[in-house]
XYZ file of C-alpha atoms in Angstrom:
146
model
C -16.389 -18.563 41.929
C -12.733 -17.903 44.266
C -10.640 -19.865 42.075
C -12.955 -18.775 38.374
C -13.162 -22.765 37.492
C -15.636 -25.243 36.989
C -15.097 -28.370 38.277
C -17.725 -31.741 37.231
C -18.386 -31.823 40.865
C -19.666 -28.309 40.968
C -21.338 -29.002 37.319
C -23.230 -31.510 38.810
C -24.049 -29.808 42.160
C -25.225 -26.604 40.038
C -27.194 -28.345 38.088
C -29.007 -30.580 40.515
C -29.468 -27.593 42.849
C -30.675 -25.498 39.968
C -32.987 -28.380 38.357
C -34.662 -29.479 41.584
C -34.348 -26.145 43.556
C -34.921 -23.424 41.548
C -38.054 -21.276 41.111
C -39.053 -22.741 37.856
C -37.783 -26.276 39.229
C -41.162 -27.761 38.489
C -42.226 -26.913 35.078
C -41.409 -29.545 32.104
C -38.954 -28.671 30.014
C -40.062 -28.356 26.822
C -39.308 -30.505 23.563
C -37.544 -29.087 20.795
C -35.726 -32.589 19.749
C -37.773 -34.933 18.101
C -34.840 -37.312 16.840
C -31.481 -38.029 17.026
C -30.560 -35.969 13.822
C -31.619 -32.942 15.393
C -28.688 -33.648 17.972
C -26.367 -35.872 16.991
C -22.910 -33.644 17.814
C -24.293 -33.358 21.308
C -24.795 -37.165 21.160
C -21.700 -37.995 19.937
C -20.034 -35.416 22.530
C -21.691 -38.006 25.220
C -20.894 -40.858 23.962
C -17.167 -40.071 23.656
C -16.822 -38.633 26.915
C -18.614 -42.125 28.329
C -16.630 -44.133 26.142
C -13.065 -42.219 26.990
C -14.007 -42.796 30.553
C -14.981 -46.277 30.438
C -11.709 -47.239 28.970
C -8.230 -47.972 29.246
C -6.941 -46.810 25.670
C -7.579 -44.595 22.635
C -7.874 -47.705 20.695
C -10.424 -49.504 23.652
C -12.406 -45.913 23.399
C -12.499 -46.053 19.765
C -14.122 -48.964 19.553
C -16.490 -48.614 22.559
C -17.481 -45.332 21.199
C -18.365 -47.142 17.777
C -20.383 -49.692 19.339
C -22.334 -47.186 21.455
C -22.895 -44.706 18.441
C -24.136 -47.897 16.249
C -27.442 -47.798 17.856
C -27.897 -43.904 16.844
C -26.477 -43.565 13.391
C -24.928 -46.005 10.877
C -21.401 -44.028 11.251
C -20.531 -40.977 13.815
C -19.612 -37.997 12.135
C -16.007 -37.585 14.163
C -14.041 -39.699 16.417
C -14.293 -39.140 20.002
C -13.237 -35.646 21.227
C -9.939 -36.204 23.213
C -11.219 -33.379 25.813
C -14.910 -32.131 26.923
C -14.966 -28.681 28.847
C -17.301 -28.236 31.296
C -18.686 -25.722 29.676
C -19.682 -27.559 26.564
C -20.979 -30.862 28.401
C -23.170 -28.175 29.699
C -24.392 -26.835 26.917
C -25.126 -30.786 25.461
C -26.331 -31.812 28.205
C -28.720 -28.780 27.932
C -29.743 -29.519 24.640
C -30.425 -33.545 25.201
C -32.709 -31.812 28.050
C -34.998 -30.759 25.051
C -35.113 -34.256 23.701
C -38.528 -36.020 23.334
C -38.918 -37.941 26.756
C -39.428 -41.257 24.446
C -36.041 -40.885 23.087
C -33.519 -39.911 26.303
C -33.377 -43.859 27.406
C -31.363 -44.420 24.256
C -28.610 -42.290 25.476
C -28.600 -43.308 28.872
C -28.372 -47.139 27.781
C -25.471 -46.049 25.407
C -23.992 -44.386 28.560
C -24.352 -47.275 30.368
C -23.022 -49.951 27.247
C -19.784 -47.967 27.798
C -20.008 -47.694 31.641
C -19.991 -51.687 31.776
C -18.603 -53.137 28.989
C -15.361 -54.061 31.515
C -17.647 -54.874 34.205
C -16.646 -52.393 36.185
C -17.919 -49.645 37.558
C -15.675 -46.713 38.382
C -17.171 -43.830 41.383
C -15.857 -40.953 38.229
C -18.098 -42.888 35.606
C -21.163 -43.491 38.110
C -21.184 -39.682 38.755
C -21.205 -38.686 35.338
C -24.023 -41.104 34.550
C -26.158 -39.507 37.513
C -25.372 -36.215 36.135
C -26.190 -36.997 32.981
C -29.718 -39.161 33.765
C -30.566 -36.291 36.331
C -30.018 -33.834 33.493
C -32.204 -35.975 30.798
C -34.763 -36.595 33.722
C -34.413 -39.958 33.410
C -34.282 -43.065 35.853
C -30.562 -43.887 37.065
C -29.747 -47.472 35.602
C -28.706 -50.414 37.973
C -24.816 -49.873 38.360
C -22.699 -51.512 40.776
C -19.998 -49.400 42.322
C -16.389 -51.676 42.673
């Protein structure tokens, strides 16, 4: 709150605070996204941050982000964003929250395609997947820190 700025660190503290401390911290959350139509920009917001961060180039992210989207729709509907405030990864990740339980391992494996397809694993990208599989309530995938 001193310096009026949201950094992913503090996202992620927030929400982990919020989602395991909180009053309410126990109750489901409830479904309101029964496919990946229903939330495909937040989806495609994901992706492209994973993909950005899990390469070297706009070209690299292009085409990471393209393989990653394949396994949700035929074509994305934009290119990766070049820039994700905190603000709106909150807001997606708050709507993937709503998802049906059955689908969330699709985006975290997607996550994940783009986290590894160098076979490296970064501390930033690590952190962003456990925000993001803390946030979708789902199991952390294997990753190796280097």
């Amino acid at each position: 709150a001193a310096d009026k700025r949201l950094s992913l660190f503090e996202l992620a503290l927030n929400t982990f605070l919020n989602r395991h401390l909180a009053p309410n911290a126990e109750q489901a959350v409830p479904v309101r996204h029964r496919s990946y139509r229903s939330v495909r920009a937040n989806i495609e917001c994901v992706v492209g941050l994973f993909a950005r961060a899990g390469s070297h180039s706009e070209q690299e992210a292009e085409n990471l982000y393209q393989e990653a989207i394949a396994g949700f729709f035929s074509e994305p509907n934009q290119p990766p964003a070049s820039s994700v405030s905190i603000k709106q990864l909150q807001a997606t990740l708050s709507s993937l929250s709503r998802l049906s339980p059955l689908l969330k391992p699709g985006i975290i494996d997607a996550c994940g395609h783009c986290i590894l397809h160098d076979g490296k694993v970064e501390v930033r990208e690590y952190e962003l997947m456990r925000l993001v599989a803390d946030q979708l309530d789902c199991p952390m995938p294997p990753l190796e820190l280097q």
